[in-house]
Structure formats: C-alpha cells, structure tokens
C-alpha cells in the first residue's frame, strides 16, 4: 500500500514528513527515534526532534505504528501488522519478525495467571546467520 494512503486510512494528514517517516519505518522494519531522526534530517534539515516525537505519537495514538520494546535496548517503532514475535541478534542487534500464534499463548497466560492481559511481547535472542559465520 502507498504510504500516503496508509496515513489517510488512519485519518491522518499525509504530510511529506509523515510519509518519509513511514517510508523509513517500512524500509528498515524496526527503527529507533534516534535512527529515524538521523535519516529524516537528511531530507528535512529543519525538522526538530520534538516535531519528530509529535508525529510519532500521533501515529502511535491511532495505532498506525507500534512500539517494539526489547529489554536492554532503545524502543523501536514499526508499522502495525498482525501479531508476531521478534528475533534479536545479540551480536549485531538485527531484529526480525517471526510469525507468532499469539491467541493460544494469550489464552494460556490468562488461564494460568488470571491477569487482565494487555499485550503480548515475545523476543527470542541469539545469533543471526551472518554472525554465526564469524
Ligand atoms: Zn547478527
Ligand atoms: Zn516487528
């Protein structure tokens, strides 16, 4: 889907800056604010970090994007998609999506803990194929 249409689907104005943010997020898969800022600044030299944060929060509010919290790492952001787990390379910090059947895990967690569950976040860490060769 075109990135401007994606913004419109969430009833957000497709500003050039927002389109650039979505493009970068789409391209990298998972990106931190700092990484995003460095890239966005190349195209919009006058953009401030505060403006970037504001745009990120607007997109978070409507769930166009979501936070990826990985213990010991800076929060990354990704475009919302069906539930998935993350694999993290402990050597190069690459993050990849892997399919996750979240429904059964969620139900089991609720059955066992009686918690009112809000979110499922699964991170599997190890060495990526590239780093295994080293
Ligand atoms: Zn690696
Ligand atoms: Zn992801």
XYZ file of N, CA and C and ligand atoms in Angstrom:
404
model
N 0.843 -1.205 0.000
C 0.000 0.000 0.000
C 0.878 1.255 0.000
N 0.435 2.248 -0.756
C 1.155 3.512 -0.790
C 1.123 4.164 0.591
N 2.229 4.786 0.956
C 2.328 5.300 2.318
C 1.389 6.468 2.606
N 1.100 7.270 1.568
C 0.153 8.367 1.796
C -1.256 7.828 2.021
N -1.597 6.712 1.337
C -2.911 6.103 1.531
C -3.019 5.479 2.912
N -1.898 4.921 3.366
C -1.869 4.322 4.703
C -2.195 5.395 5.747
N -1.607 6.564 5.590
C -1.883 7.664 6.520
C -3.360 8.069 6.439
N -3.872 8.138 5.225
C -5.272 8.546 5.049
C -6.223 7.521 5.651
N -5.847 6.258 5.524
C -6.670 5.190 6.091
C -6.836 5.382 7.604
N -5.818 5.962 8.226
C -5.882 6.221 9.667
C -6.322 7.664 9.955
N -6.857 8.306 8.926
C -7.381 9.668 9.048
C -6.320 10.666 9.498
N -5.113 10.466 9.017
C -4.042 11.419 9.295
C -3.697 12.151 8.013
N -3.351 13.409 8.160
C -2.933 14.184 7.010
C -1.596 13.649 6.506
N -1.519 13.389 5.205
C -0.291 12.822 4.640
C 0.711 13.931 4.353
N 1.362 14.416 5.393
C 2.381 15.448 5.204
C 3.657 14.788 4.681
N 4.488 15.545 3.961
C 5.736 14.959 3.436
C 6.594 14.323 4.538
N 6.608 14.964 5.704
C 7.410 14.420 6.807
C 6.862 13.078 7.285
N 5.550 12.993 7.428
C 4.944 11.727 7.868
C 5.168 10.623 6.849
N 5.053 10.980 5.568
C 5.280 9.988 4.519
C 6.721 9.473 4.608
N 7.655 10.397 4.838
C 9.064 9.997 4.955
C 9.269 9.070 6.156
N 8.617 9.366 7.264
C 8.742 8.536 8.469
C 8.241 7.120 8.184
N 7.084 7.042 7.541
C 6.503 5.728 7.230
C 7.402 4.962 6.259
N 7.938 5.674 5.267
C 8.834 5.031 4.298
C 10.052 4.438 4.998
N 10.645 5.227 5.882
C 11.839 4.771 6.594
C 11.522 3.581 7.485
N 10.375 3.642 8.128
C 9.967 2.559 9.020
C 9.712 1.288 8.227
N 9.074 1.477 7.087
C 8.763 0.341 6.224
C 10.058 -0.300 5.722
N 10.992 0.552 5.330
C 12.245 0.082 4.755
C 13.099 -0.656 5.790
N 13.168 -0.105 7.006
C 14.062 -0.688 8.000
C 13.376 -1.780 8.815
N 12.067 -1.799 8.809
C 11.344 -2.798 9.601
C 11.138 -2.340 11.027
N 12.241 -2.052 11.710
C 12.192 -1.594 13.098
C 13.236 -0.515 13.257
N 12.829 0.627 13.779
C 13.761 1.758 13.831
C 13.554 2.553 15.115
N 14.644 3.008 15.703
C 14.552 3.817 16.924
C 14.382 5.281 16.549
N 13.971 6.083 17.512
C 13.787 7.521 17.274
C 15.096 8.144 16.776
N 16.208 7.783 17.405
C 17.498 8.363 17.016
C 17.843 8.041 15.569
N 17.670 6.775 15.203
C 17.961 6.366 13.823
C 17.027 7.082 12.848
N 15.778 7.161 13.242
C 14.781 7.826 12.423
C 15.139 9.304 12.227
N 15.528 9.926 13.317
C 15.856 11.354 13.284
C 17.019 11.627 12.330
N 18.050 10.788 12.429
C 19.208 10.950 11.546
C 18.814 10.880 10.082
N 17.932 9.934 9.761
C 17.514 9.746 8.370
C 16.567 10.854 7.908
N 15.597 11.196 8.765
C 14.618 12.222 8.396
C 15.304 13.564 8.178
N 16.311 13.834 8.984
C 17.048 15.101 8.899
C 17.750 15.282 7.547
N 18.107 14.149 6.928
C 18.749 14.229 5.617
C 17.805 14.838 4.589
N 16.520 14.588 4.764
C 15.542 15.089 3.796
C 14.895 16.388 4.249
N 14.713 16.514 5.544
C 14.081 17.730 6.086
C 15.028 18.307 7.128
N 15.997 19.090 6.649
C 17.082 19.529 7.528
C 16.584 20.376 8.694
N 15.403 20.979 8.557
C 14.934 21.869 9.613
C 14.077 21.163 10.660
N 13.795 19.878 10.462
C 12.907 19.175 11.403
C 13.579 19.058 12.782
N 12.804 19.301 13.826
C 13.348 19.173 15.184
C 12.958 17.813 15.748
N 13.696 17.407 16.764
C 13.407 16.132 17.413
C 12.002 16.168 18.016
N 11.611 17.342 18.539
C 10.276 17.499 19.139
C 9.178 17.258 18.107
N 9.390 17.773 16.896
C 8.414 17.574 15.813
C 8.331 16.097 15.442
N 9.486 15.456 15.400
C 9.508 14.035 15.072
C 8.733 13.246 16.132
N 8.987 13.556 17.403
C 8.277 12.899 18.501
C 6.774 13.095 18.375
N 6.390 14.321 18.027
C 4.970 14.642 17.913
C 4.319 13.781 16.826
N 5.005 13.666 15.710
C 4.487 12.842 14.614
C 4.405 11.373 15.012
N 5.431 10.909 15.708
C 5.453 9.516 16.156
C 4.267 9.261 17.094
N 4.052 10.194 18.021
C 2.964 9.997 18.983
C 1.596 10.049 18.321
N 1.467 10.902 17.317
C 0.205 10.959 16.574
C -0.067 9.611 15.905
N 0.969 9.029 15.324
C 0.797 7.751 14.633
C 0.616 6.595 15.615
N 1.216 6.725 16.794
C 1.007 5.715 17.841
C -0.432 5.764 18.346
N -0.941 6.982 18.520
C -2.294 7.177 19.053
C -3.350 6.472 18.218
N -3.162 6.481 16.909
C -4.157 5.847 16.039
C -3.756 4.407 15.689
N -2.665 3.926 16.301
C -2.180 2.554 16.084
C -1.730 2.271 14.654
N -1.313 3.304 13.947
C -0.707 3.080 12.633
C 0.648 2.405 12.825
N 1.335 2.831 13.871
C 2.617 2.216 14.213
C 2.542 1.704 15.648
N 3.493 0.874 16.025
C 3.541 0.427 17.408
C 4.966 0.409 17.934
N 5.059 0.436 19.251
C 6.367 0.386 19.895
C 6.830 -1.059 19.979
N 8.099 -1.263 19.769
C 8.696 -2.579 19.985
C 9.671 -2.414 21.146
N 9.300 -2.969 22.289
C 10.156 -2.815 23.462
C 10.982 -4.080 23.628
N 12.273 -3.888 23.598
C 13.189 -5.011 23.757
C 14.060 -4.729 24.969
N 14.006 -5.597 25.980
C 14.765 -5.333 27.206
C 16.225 -5.013 26.918
N 16.728 -3.940 27.516
C 18.125 -3.563 27.339
C 18.404 -2.802 26.058
N 17.372 -2.506 25.283
C 17.559 -1.784 24.029
C 16.644 -0.578 23.977
N 17.013 0.365 23.131
C 16.146 1.518 22.903
C 14.865 1.059 22.222
N 13.771 1.685 22.578
C 12.489 1.356 21.949
C 12.573 1.568 20.443
N 12.063 0.598 19.715
C 11.999 0.742 18.260
C 10.533 0.883 17.866
N 10.331 1.341 16.654
C 8.975 1.510 16.149
C 8.817 0.749 14.853
N 7.616 0.226 14.653
C 7.334 -0.484 13.410
C 5.906 -0.172 12.984
N 5.632 -0.394 11.705
C 4.272 -0.228 11.204
C 3.453 -1.401 11.747
N 2.256 -1.115 12.235
C 1.422 -2.168 12.825
C 1.129 -3.264 11.813
N 1.247 -4.506 12.272
C 0.860 -5.642 11.444
C 0.368 -6.740 12.355
N -0.004 -7.861 11.782
C -0.545 -8.925 12.622
C 0.482 -9.336 13.687
N 0.003 -9.917 14.768
C 0.878 -10.191 15.904
C 2.036 -11.093 15.495
N 3.197 -10.747 15.976
C 4.381 -11.521 15.646
C 5.384 -11.412 16.787
N 6.327 -12.332 16.807
C 7.410 -12.267 17.779
C 8.625 -11.648 17.097
N 9.640 -11.313 17.881
C 10.869 -10.765 17.317
C 12.050 -11.656 17.651
N 12.915 -11.840 16.679
C 14.203 -12.463 16.960
C 15.246 -11.353 16.930
N 16.131 -11.396 17.904
C 17.140 -10.347 18.054
C 18.524 -10.974 18.025
N 19.407 -10.438 17.198
C 20.793 -10.917 17.185
C 21.565 -10.178 18.277
N 22.168 -10.921 19.178
C 22.862 -10.303 20.307
C 24.218 -9.736 19.890
N 24.671 -10.073 18.681
C 25.954 -9.538 18.213
C 25.780 -8.263 17.396
N 24.890 -8.269 16.407
C 24.751 -7.093 15.533
C 23.454 -6.327 15.775
N 22.621 -6.795 16.700
C 21.359 -6.112 17.058
C 20.312 -6.093 15.951
N 20.464 -6.947 14.967
C 19.429 -7.032 13.946
C 18.141 -7.572 14.584
N 17.016 -7.025 14.139
C 15.723 -7.505 14.634
C 14.903 -7.974 13.449
N 14.295 -9.151 13.598
C 13.444 -9.650 12.518
C 12.105 -10.094 13.089
N 11.089 -10.061 12.247
C 9.768 -10.557 12.630
C 9.703 -12.055 12.401
N 9.074 -12.758 13.313
C 8.754 -14.159 13.066
C 7.280 -14.365 13.428
N 6.596 -15.209 12.678
C 5.172 -15.409 12.946
C 4.962 -15.946 14.363
N 3.882 -15.512 14.993
C 3.578 -15.985 16.337
C 2.084 -16.232 16.437
N 1.723 -17.424 16.849
C 0.328 -17.739 17.090
C 0.026 -17.218 18.496
N -0.332 -15.933 18.573
C -0.443 -15.272 19.875
C -1.690 -15.687 20.642
N -2.754 -16.076 19.940
C -4.035 -16.317 20.598
C -3.947 -17.400 21.672
N -3.300 -18.523 21.360
C -3.242 -19.622 22.321
C -2.319 -19.272 23.487
N -1.248 -18.562 23.192
C -0.321 -18.121 24.234
C -1.031 -17.157 25.187
N -1.798 -16.267 24.600
C -2.546 -15.278 25.365
C -3.559 -15.980 26.273
N -4.302 -16.919 25.710
C -5.333 -17.616 26.486
C -4.697 -18.401 27.624
N -3.582 -19.066 27.340
C -2.881 -19.848 28.363
C -2.424 -18.935 29.497
N -1.879 -17.766 29.123
C -1.394 -16.810 30.125
C -2.528 -16.336 31.018
N -3.674 -16.079 30.414
C -4.829 -15.613 31.186
C -5.315 -16.728 32.111
N -5.410 -17.950 31.584
C -5.868 -19.096 32.380
C -4.973 -19.312 33.588
N -3.675 -19.270 33.375
C -2.717 -19.587 34.431
C -2.612 -18.457 35.452
N -2.545 -17.200 34.977
C -2.237 -16.091 35.878
C -3.466 -15.335 36.364
N -4.571 -15.481 35.639
C -5.786 -14.696 35.922
C -5.546 -13.199 35.740
N -4.510 -12.867 35.030
C -4.235 -11.455 34.766
C -5.204 -10.923 33.722
N -5.409 -9.617 33.773
C -6.090 -8.941 32.678
C -4.975 -8.538 31.711
N -4.796 -9.326 30.696
C -3.631 -9.174 29.817
C -3.823 -8.022 28.834
N -2.769 -7.234 28.664
C -2.845 -6.079 27.770
C -2.076 -6.274 26.478
N -0.990 -6.990 26.568
C -0.102 -7.030 25.425
C 0.738 -8.299 25.450
N 1.006 -8.834 24.272
C 1.929 -9.961 24.165
C 3.192 -9.456 23.488
N 4.323 -9.684 24.106
C 5.577 -9.265 23.513
C 6.591 -10.383 23.699
N 6.999 -10.985 22.608
C 7.929 -12.107 22.694
C 9.208 -11.765 21.935
N 10.334 -11.874 22.613
C 11.622 -11.632 21.974
C 12.487 -12.881 22.137
N 12.963 -13.381 21.044
C 13.874 -14.527 21.058
C 15.240 -13.998 20.644
N 16.256 -14.212 21.486
C 17.562 -13.673 21.125
C 18.553 -14.782 20.831
N 19.534 -14.441 20.023
C 20.555 -15.404 19.630
C 21.483 -14.796 18.606
N 22.039 -15.628 17.755
C 22.947 -15.138 16.721
C 22.331 -15.324 15.342
N 22.358 -14.247 14.558
C 21.809 -14.323 13.194
C 22.764 -15.147 12.321
N 22.282 -15.607 11.151
C 23.125 -16.446 10.288
C 24.466 -15.795 9.961
N 24.454 -14.477 9.693
C 25.697 -13.765 9.350
C 26.700 -13.824 10.502
N 26.203 -13.577 11.718
C 27.093 -13.539 12.874
C 27.574 -14.931 13.280
N 26.803 -15.943 12.924
C 27.250 -17.307 13.217
C 28.492 -17.669 12.422
N 28.665 -17.015 11.277
C 29.812 -17.327 10.405
C 31.103 -16.757 10.934
N 30.977 -15.743 11.835
C 32.183 -15.040 12.298
C 32.926 -15.853 13.346
Zn 23.905 -10.660 13.804
Zn 8.196 -6.445 14.238
